[in-house]
PDB file of C-alpha atoms in Angstrom:
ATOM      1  CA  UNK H   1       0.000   0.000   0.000  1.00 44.00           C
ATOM      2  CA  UNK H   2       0.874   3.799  -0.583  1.00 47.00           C
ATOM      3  CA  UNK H   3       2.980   4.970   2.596  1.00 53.00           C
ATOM      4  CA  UNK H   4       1.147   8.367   2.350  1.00 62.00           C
ATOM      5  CA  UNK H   5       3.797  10.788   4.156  1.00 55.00           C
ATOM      6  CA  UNK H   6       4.126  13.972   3.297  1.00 56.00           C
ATOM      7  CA  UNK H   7       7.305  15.545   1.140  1.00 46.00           C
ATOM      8  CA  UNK H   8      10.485  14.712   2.820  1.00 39.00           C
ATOM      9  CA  UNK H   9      11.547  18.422   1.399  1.00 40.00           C
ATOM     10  CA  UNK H  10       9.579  19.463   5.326  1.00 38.00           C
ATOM     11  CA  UNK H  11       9.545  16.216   6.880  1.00 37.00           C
ATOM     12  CA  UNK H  12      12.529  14.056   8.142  1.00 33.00           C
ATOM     13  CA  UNK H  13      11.385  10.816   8.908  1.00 32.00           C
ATOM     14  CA  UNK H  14      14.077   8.660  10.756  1.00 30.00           C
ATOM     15  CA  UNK H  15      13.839   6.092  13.574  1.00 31.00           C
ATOM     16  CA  UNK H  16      14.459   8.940  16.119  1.00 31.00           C
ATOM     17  CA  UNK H  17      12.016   8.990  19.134  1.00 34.00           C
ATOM     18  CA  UNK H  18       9.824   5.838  20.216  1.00 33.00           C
ATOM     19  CA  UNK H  19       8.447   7.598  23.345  1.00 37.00           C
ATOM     20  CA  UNK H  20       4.528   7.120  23.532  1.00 35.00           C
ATOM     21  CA  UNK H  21       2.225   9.136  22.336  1.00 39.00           C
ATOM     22  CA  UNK H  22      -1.543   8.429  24.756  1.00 36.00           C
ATOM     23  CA  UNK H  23      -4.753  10.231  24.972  1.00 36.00           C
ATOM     24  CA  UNK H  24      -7.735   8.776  26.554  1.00 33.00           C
ATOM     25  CA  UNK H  25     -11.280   8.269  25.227  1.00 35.00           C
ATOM     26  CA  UNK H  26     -14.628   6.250  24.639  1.00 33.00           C
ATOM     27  CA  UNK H  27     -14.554   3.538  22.041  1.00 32.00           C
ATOM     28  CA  UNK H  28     -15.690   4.148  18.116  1.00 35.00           C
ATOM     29  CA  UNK H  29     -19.646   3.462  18.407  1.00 36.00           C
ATOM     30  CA  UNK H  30     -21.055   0.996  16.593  1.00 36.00           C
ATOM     31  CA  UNK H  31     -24.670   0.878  17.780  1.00 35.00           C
ATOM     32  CA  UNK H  32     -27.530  -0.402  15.463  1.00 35.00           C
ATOM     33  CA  UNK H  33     -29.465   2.555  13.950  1.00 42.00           C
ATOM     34  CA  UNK H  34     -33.171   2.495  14.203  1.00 37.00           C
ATOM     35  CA  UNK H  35     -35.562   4.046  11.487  1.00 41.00           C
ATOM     36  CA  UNK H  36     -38.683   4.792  13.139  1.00 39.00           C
ATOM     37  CA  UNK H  37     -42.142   4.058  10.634  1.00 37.00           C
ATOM     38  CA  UNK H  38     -43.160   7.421   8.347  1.00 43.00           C
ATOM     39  CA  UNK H  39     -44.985  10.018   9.577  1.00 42.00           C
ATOM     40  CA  UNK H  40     -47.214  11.910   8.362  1.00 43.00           C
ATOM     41  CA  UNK H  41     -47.448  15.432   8.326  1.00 46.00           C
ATOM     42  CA  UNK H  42     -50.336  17.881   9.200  1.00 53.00           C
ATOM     43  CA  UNK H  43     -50.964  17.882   5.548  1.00 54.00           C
ATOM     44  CA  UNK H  44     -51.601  14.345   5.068  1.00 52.00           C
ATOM     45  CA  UNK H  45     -48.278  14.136   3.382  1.00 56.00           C
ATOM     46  CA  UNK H  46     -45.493  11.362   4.146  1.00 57.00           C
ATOM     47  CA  UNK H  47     -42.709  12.892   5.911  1.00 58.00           C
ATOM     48  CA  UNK H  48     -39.213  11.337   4.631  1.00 65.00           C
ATOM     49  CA  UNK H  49     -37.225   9.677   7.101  1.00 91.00           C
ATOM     50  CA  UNK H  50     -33.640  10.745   7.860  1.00 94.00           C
ATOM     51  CA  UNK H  51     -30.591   9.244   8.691  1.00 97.00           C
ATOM     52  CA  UNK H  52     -27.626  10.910  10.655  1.00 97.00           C
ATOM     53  CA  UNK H  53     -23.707   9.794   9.764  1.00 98.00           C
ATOM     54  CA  UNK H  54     -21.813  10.728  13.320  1.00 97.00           C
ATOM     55  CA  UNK H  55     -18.214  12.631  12.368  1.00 97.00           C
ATOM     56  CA  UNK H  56     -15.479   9.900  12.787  1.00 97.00           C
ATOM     57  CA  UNK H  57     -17.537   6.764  11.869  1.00 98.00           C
ATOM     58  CA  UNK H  58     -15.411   4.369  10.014  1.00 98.00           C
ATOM     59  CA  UNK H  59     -16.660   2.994   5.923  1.00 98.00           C
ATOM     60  CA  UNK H  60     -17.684  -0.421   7.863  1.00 97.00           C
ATOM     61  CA  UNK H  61     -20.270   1.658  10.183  1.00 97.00           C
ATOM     62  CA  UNK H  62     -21.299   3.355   7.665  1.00 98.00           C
ATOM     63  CA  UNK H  63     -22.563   0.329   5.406  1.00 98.00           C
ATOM     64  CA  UNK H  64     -24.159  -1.260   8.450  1.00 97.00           C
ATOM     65  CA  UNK H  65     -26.262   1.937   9.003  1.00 97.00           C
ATOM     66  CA  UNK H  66     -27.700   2.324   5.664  1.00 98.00           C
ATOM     67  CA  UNK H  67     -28.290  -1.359   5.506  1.00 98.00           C
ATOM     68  CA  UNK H  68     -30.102  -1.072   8.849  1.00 96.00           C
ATOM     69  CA  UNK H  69     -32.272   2.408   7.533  1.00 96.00           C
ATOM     70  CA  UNK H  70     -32.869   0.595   3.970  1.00 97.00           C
ATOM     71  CA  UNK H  71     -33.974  -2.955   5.873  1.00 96.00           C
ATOM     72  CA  UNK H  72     -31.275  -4.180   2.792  1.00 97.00           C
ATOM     73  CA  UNK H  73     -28.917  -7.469   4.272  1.00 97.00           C
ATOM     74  CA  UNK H  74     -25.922  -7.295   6.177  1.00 97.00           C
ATOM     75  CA  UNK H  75     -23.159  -6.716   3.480  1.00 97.00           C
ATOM     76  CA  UNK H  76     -25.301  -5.069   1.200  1.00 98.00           C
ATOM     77  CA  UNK H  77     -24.027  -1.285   0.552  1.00 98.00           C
ATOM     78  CA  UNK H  78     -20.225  -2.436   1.370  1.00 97.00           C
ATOM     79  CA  UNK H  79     -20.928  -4.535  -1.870  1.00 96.00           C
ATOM     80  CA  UNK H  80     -22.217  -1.430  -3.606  1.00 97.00           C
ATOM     81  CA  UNK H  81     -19.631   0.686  -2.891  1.00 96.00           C
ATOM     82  CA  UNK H  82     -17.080  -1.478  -4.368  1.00 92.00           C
ATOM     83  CA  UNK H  83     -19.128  -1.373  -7.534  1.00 92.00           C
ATOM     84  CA  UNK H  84     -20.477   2.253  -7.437  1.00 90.00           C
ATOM     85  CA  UNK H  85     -18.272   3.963  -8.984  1.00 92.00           C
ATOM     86  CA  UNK H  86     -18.192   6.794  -6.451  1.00 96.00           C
ATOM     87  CA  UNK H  87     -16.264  10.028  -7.673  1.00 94.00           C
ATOM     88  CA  UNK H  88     -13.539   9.653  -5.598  1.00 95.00           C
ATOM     89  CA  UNK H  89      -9.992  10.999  -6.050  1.00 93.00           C
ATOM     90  CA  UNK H  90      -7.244   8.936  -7.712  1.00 94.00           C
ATOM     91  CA  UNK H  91      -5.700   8.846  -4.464  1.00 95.00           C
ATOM     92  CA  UNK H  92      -8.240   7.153  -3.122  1.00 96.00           C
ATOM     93  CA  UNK H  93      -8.119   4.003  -5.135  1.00 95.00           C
ATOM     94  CA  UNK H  94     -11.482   3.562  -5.078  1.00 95.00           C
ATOM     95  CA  UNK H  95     -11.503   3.273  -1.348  1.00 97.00           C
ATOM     96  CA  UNK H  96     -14.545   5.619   0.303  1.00 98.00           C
ATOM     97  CA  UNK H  97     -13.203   6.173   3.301  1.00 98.00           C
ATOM     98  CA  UNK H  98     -12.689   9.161   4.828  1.00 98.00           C
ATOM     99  CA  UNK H  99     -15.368  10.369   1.864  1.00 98.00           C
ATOM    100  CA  UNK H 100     -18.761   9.405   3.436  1.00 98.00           C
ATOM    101  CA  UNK H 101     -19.176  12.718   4.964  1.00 98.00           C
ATOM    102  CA  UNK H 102     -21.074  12.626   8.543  1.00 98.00           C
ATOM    103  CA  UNK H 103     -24.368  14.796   7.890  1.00 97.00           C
ATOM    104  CA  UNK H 104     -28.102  14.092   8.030  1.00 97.00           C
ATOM    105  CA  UNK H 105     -29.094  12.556   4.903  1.00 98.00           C
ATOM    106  CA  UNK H 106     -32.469  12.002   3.858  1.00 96.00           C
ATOM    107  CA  UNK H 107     -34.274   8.589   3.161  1.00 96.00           C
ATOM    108  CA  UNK H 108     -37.028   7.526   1.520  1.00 94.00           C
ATOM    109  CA  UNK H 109     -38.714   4.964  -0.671  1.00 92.00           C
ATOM    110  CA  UNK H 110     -36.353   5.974  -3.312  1.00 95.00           C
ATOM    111  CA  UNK H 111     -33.431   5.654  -1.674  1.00 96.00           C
ATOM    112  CA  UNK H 112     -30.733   3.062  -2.764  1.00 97.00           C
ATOM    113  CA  UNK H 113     -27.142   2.411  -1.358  1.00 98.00           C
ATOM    114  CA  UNK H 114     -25.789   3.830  -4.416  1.00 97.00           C
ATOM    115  CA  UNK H 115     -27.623   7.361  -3.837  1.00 97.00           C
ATOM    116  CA  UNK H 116     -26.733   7.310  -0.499  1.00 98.00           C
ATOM    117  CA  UNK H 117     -22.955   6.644  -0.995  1.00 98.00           C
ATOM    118  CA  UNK H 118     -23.426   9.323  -3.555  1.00 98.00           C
ATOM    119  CA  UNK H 119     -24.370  11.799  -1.667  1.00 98.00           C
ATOM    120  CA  UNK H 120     -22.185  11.334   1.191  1.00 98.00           C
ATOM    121  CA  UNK H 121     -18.924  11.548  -1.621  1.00 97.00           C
ATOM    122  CA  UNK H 122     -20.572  14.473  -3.054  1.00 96.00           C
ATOM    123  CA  UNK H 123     -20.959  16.394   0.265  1.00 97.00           C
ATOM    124  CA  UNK H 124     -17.643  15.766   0.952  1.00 96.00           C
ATOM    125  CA  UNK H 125     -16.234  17.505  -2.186  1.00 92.00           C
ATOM    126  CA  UNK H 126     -18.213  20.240  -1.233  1.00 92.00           C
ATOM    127  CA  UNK H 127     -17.752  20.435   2.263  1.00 91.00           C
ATOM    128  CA  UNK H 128     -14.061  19.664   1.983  1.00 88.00           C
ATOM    129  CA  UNK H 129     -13.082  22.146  -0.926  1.00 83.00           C
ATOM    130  CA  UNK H 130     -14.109  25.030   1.421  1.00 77.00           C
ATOM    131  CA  UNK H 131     -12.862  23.931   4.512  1.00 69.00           C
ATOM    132  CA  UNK H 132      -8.812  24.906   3.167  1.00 66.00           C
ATOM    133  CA  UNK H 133      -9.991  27.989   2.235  1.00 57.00           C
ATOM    134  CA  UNK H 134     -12.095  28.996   5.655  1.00 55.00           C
ATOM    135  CA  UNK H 135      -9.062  27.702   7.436  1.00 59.00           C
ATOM    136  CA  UNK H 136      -6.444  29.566   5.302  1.00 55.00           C
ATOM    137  CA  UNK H 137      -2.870  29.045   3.462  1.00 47.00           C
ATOM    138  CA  UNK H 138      -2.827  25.302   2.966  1.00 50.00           C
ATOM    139  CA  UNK H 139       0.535  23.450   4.268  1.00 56.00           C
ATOM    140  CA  UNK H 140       2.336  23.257   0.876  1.00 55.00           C
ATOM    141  CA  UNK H 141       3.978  19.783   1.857  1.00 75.00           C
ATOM    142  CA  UNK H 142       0.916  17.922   2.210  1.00 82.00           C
ATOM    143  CA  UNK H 143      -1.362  16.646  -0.520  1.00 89.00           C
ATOM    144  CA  UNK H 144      -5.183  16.681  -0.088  1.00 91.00           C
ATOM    145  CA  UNK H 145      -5.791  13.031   0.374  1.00 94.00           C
ATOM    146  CA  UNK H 146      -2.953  13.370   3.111  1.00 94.00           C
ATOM    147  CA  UNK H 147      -4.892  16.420   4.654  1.00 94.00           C
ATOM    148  CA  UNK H 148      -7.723  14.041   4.964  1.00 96.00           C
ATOM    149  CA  UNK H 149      -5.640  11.155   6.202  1.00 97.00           C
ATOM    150  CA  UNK H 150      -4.324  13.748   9.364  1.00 97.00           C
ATOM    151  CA  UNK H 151      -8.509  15.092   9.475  1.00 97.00           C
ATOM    152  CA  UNK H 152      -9.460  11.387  10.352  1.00 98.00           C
ATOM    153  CA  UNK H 153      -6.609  10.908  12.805  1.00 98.00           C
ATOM    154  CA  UNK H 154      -7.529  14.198  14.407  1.00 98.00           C
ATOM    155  CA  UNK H 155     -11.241  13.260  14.445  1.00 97.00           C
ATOM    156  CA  UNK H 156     -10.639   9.760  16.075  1.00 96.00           C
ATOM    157  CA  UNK H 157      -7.644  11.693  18.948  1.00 94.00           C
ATOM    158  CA  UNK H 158      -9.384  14.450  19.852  1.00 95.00           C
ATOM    159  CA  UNK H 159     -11.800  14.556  22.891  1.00 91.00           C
ATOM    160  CA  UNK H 160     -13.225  17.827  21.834  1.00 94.00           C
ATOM    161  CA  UNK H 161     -13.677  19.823  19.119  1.00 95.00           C
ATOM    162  CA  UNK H 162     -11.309  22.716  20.850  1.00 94.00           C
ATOM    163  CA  UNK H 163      -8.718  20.130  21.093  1.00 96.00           C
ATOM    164  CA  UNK H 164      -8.470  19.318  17.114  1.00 97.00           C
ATOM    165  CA  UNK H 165      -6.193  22.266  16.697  1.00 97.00           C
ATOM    166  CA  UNK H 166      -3.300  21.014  19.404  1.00 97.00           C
ATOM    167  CA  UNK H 167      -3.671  17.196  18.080  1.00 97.00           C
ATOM    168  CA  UNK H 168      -3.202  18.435  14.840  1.00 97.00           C
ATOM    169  CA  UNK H 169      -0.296  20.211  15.954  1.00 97.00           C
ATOM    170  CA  UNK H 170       1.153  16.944  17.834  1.00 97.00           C
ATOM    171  CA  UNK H 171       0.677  14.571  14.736  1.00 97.00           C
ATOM    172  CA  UNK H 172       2.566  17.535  12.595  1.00 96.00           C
ATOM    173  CA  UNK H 173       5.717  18.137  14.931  1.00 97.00           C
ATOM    174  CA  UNK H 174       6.075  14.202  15.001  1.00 97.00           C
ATOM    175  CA  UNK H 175       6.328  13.550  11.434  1.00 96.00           C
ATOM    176  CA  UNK H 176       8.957  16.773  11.404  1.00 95.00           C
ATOM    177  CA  UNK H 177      10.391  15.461  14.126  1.00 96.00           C
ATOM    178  CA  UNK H 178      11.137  11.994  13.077  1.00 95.00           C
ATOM    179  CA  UNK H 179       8.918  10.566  15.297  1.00 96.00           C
ATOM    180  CA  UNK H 180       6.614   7.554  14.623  1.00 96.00           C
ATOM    181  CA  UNK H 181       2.989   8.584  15.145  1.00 97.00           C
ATOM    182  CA  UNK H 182       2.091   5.931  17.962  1.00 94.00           C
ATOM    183  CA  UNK H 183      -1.506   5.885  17.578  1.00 92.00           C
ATOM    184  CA  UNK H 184      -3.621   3.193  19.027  1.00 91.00           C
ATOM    185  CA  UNK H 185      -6.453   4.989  16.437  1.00 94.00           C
ATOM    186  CA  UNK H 186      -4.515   3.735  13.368  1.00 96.00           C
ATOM    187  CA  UNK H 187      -3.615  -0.038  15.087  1.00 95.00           C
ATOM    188  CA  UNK H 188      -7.210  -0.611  15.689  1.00 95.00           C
ATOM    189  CA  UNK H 189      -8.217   1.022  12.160  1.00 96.00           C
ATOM    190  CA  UNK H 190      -5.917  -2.060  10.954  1.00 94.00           C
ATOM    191  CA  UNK H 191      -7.079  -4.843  13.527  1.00 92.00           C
ATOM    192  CA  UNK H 192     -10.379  -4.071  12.925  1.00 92.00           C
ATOM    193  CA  UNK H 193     -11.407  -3.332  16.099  1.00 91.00           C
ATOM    194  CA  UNK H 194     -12.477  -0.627  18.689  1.00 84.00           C
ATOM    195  CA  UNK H 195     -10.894  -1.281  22.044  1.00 72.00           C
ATOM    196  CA  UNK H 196      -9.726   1.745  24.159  1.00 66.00           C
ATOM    197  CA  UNK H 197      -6.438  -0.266  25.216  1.00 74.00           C
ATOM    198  CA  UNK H 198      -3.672  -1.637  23.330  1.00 81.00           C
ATOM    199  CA  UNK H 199      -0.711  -4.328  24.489  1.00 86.00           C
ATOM    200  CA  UNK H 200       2.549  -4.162  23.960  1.00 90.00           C
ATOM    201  CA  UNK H 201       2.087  -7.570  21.431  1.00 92.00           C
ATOM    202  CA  UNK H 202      -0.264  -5.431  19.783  1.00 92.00           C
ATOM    203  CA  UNK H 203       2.315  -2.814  18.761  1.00 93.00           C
ATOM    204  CA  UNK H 204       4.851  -5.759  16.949  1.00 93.00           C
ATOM    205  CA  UNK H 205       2.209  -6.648  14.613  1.00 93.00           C
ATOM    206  CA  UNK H 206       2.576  -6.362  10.921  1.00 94.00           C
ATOM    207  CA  UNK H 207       0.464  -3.676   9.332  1.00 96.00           C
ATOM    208  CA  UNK H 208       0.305  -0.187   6.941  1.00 96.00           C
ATOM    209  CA  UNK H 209      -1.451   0.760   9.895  1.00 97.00           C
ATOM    210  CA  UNK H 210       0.575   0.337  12.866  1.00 97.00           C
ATOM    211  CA  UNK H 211       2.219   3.777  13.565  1.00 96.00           C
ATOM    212  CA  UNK H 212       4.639   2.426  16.176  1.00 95.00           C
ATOM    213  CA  UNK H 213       6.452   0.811  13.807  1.00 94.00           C
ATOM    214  CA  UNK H 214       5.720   1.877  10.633  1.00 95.00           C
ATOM    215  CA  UNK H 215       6.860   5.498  10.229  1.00 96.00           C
ATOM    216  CA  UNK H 216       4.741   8.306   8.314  1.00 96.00           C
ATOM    217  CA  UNK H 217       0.903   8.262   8.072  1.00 97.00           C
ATOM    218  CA  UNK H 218      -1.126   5.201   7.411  1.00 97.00           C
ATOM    219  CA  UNK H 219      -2.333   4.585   3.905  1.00 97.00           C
ATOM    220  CA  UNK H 220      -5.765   5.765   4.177  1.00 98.00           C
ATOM    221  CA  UNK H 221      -8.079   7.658   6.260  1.00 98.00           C
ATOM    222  CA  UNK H 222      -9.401   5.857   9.240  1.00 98.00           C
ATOM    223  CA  UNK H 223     -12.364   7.132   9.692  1.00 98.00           C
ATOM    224  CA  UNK H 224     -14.835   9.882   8.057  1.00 98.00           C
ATOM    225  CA  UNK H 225     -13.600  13.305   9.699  1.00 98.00           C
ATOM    226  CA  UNK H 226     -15.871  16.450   9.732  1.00 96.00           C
ATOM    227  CA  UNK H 227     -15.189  20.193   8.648  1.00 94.00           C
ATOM    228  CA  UNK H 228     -13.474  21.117  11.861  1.00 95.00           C
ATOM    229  CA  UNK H 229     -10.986  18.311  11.746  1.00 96.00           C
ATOM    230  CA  UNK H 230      -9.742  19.099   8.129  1.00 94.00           C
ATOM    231  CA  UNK H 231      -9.409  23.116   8.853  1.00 93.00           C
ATOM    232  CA  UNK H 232      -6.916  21.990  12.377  1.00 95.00           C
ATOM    233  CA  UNK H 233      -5.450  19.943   9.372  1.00 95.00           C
ATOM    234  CA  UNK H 234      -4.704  23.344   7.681  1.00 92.00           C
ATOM    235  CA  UNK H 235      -4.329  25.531  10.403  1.00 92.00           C
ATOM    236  CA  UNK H 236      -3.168  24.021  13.462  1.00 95.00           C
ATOM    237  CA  UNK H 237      -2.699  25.847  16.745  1.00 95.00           C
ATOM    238  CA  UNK H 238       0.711  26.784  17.203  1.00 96.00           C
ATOM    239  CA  UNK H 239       3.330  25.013  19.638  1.00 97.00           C
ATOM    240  CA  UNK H 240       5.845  22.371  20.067  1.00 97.00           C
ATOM    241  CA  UNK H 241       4.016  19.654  21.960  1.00 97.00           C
ATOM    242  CA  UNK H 242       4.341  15.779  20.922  1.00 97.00           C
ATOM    243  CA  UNK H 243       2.834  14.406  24.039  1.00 96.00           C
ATOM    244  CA  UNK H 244      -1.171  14.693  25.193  1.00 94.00           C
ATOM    245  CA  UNK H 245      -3.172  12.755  27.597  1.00 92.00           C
ATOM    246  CA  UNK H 246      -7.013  13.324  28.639  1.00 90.00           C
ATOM    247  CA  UNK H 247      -6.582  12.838  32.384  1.00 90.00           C
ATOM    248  CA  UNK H 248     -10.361  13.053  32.834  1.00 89.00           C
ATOM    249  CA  UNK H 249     -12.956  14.617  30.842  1.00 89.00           C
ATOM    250  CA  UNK H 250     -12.670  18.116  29.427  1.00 88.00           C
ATOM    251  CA  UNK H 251      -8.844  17.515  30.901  1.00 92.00           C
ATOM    252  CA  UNK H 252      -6.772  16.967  27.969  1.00 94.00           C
ATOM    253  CA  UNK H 253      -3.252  17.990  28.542  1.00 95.00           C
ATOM    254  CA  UNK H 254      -0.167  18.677  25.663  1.00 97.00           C
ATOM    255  CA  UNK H 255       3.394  18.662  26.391  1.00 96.00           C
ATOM    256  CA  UNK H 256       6.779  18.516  24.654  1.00 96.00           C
ATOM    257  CA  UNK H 257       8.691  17.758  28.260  1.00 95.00           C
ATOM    258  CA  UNK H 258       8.245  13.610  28.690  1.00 95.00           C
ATOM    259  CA  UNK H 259       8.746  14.043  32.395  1.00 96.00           C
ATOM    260  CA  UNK H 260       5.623  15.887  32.614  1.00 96.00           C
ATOM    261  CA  UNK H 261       4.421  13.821  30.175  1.00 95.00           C
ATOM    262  CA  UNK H 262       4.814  10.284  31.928  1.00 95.00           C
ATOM    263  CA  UNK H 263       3.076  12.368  35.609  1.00 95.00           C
ATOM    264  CA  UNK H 264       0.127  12.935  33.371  1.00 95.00           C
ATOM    265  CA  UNK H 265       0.203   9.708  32.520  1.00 91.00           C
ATOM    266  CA  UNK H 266       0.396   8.465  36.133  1.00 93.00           C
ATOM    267  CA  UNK H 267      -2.457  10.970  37.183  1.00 94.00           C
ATOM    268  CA  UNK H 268      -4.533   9.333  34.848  1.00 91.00           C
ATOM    269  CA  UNK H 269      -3.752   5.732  35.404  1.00 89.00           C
ATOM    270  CA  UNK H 270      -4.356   6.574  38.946  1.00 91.00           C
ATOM    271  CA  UNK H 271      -8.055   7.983  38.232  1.00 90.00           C
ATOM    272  CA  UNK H 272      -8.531   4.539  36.162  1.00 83.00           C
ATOM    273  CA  UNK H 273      -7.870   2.442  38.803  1.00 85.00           C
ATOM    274  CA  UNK H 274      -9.816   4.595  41.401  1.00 79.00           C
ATOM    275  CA  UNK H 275     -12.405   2.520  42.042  1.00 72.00           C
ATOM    276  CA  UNK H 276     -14.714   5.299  41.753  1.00 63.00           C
ATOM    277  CA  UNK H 277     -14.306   5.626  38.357  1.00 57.00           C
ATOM    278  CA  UNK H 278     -15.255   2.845  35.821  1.00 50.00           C
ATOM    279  CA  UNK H 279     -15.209   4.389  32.662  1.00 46.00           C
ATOM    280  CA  UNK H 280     -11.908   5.072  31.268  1.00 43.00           C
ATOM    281  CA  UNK H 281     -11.144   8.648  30.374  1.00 41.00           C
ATOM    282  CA  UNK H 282     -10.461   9.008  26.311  1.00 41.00           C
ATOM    283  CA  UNK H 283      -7.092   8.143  25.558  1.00 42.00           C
ATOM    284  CA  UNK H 284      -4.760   8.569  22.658  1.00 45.00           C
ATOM    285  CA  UNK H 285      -6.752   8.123  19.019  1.00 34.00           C
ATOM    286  CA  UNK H 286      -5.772   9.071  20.520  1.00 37.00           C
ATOM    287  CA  UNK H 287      -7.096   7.410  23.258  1.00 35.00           C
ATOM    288  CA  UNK H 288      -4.382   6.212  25.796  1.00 33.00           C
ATOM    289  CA  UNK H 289      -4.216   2.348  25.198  1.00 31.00           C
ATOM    290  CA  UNK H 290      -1.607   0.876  27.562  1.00 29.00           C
ATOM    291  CA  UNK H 291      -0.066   4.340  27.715  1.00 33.00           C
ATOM    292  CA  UNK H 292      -0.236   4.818  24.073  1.00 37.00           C
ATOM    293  CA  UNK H 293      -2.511   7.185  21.859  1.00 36.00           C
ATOM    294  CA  UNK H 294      -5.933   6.136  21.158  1.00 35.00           C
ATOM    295  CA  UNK H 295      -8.644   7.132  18.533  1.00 33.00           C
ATOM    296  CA  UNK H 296     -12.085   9.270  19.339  1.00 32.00           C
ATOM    297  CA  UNK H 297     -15.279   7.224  19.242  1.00 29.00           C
ATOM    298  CA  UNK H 298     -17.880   8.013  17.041  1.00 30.00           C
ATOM    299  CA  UNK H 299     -21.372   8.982  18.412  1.00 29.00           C
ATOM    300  CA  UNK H 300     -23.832   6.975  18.496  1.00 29.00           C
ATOM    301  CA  UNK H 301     -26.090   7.030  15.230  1.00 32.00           C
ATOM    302  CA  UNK H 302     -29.552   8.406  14.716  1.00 30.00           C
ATOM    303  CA  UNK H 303     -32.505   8.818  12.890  1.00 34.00           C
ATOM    304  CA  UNK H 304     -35.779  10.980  12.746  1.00 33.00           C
TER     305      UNK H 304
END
């Protein structure tokens, strides 16, 4: 597959660095979507029903959505989409992902896998060809399928929307660093899987997609970012910070010092194990796996 990293003209990639990147978080949802019966409206007329695509759902929750809101067989629109024809860049390879934009997309008797996919690839261009320019000067080192490769990692690390900008930043002054990204959101994209924590056995395996030992970005997006992840893409906040941790919610913290790095760490293996708190705080996806980064979950689909 297509190692993806940017222009080595900005970015030095070398073995330098193997520290761990973590960040805390809730797993990638995966929840069954329910389409409620039509409705009709005050004027006797059927009221479409609508289905919502959460930012940062992966292709495979995607297809098992619209399956779900078209009553179509498991497998369904994942066969469709290899046989669309979806107006995707050539970068893509025909791959969709990081293309089936999250919006609210409506559905009716009409509706078909194809037009669905359609629409979501279409949106995309659109949403996507503005977001560079709202965001400003585009980073001349990175092509646009990369910019959407970084949008999907910042989409599955971040824990909020204010901290896109600063995880943007981190995955940035890695790559010029040298660093690997350590991800656990890019391991799990590859083994197919959503856990929040990540062994050490898990980091030696063989994939494009393991960013502790492969170095650069992975060869794809991993998930379907929004408009705010691709404009920290093109306009990160500045600073030199290649560490972050969510200690607890709405506590995410950045550092370039690993001391203070590994405390945060600590601080927020101790509030794990507190037995007052079960649910783990959002790690590295950046969610912290086993002290290593983690992806953002998506949430939880819906329909009206």
């Amino acid at each position: 597959m297509r190692a993806n990293t940017p222009s080595r003209k900005t970015v030095t990639l070398t073995r330098r660095g193997r520290l761990v990147l973590l960040v805390s978080g809730a797993v990638l949802a995966g929840a069954a979507v329910v389409v409620p019966l039509l409705t009709l409206r005050s004027d006797g007329a059927v009221r479409p029903r609508t289905l919502v695509i959460p930012e940062g759902w992966r292709a495979a929750q995607v297809y098992a959505a619209v399956d779900k809101a078209l009553a179509l067989p498991p497998g369904s629109t994942k066969q469709t989409a290899a046989e669309a024809g979806l107006k995707l860049p050539d970068a893509a390879e025909g791959n969709p992902e990081g293309y089936l934009f999250p919006a609210t997309y409506p559905v009716d008797g009409r509706t078909t896998p194809r037009s669905l996919l359609s629409a979501m690839v279409t949106t995309a261009g659109r949403k996507f060809s503005a977001a560079p320019a709202a965001a400003g000067a585009p980073r001349s080192s990175l092509t646009f399928y990369q910019a959407v490769t970084i949008a999907s990692i910042v989409q599955a690390e971040s824990a909020t929307r204010a901290d896109m900008g600063k995880v943007a930043r981190v995955v940035f002054n890695r790559l010029e660093l040298g660093m690997p990204l350590q991800m656990d959101s890019t391991l799990n994209y590859g083994l197919g899987r959503t856990t929040a924590r990540t062994t050490a056995e898990d980091t030696r395996i063989t994939s494009p997609y393991n960013s502790y030992r492969r170095m650069g970005l992975p060869p794809t997006p991993i998930d379907n970012p929004g408009e705010d992840a691709l404009r920290a893409v093109y306009d990160p906040i500045p600073g030199d910070w290649v560490y972050f941790v969510t200690v607890k919610p709405g506590d995410t913290r950045f550092t370039s010092d690993y001391a203070q790095h590994q405390r945060d760490v600590e601080e927020f293996e101790d509030l794990r194990r507190s037995p007052a708190r079960q649910t783990p705080a959002r790690q590295s996806p950046g969610r912290a796996g086993s002290a290593q980064p983690g992806h953002s979950p998506g949430a939880q689909p819906t329909t009206s």
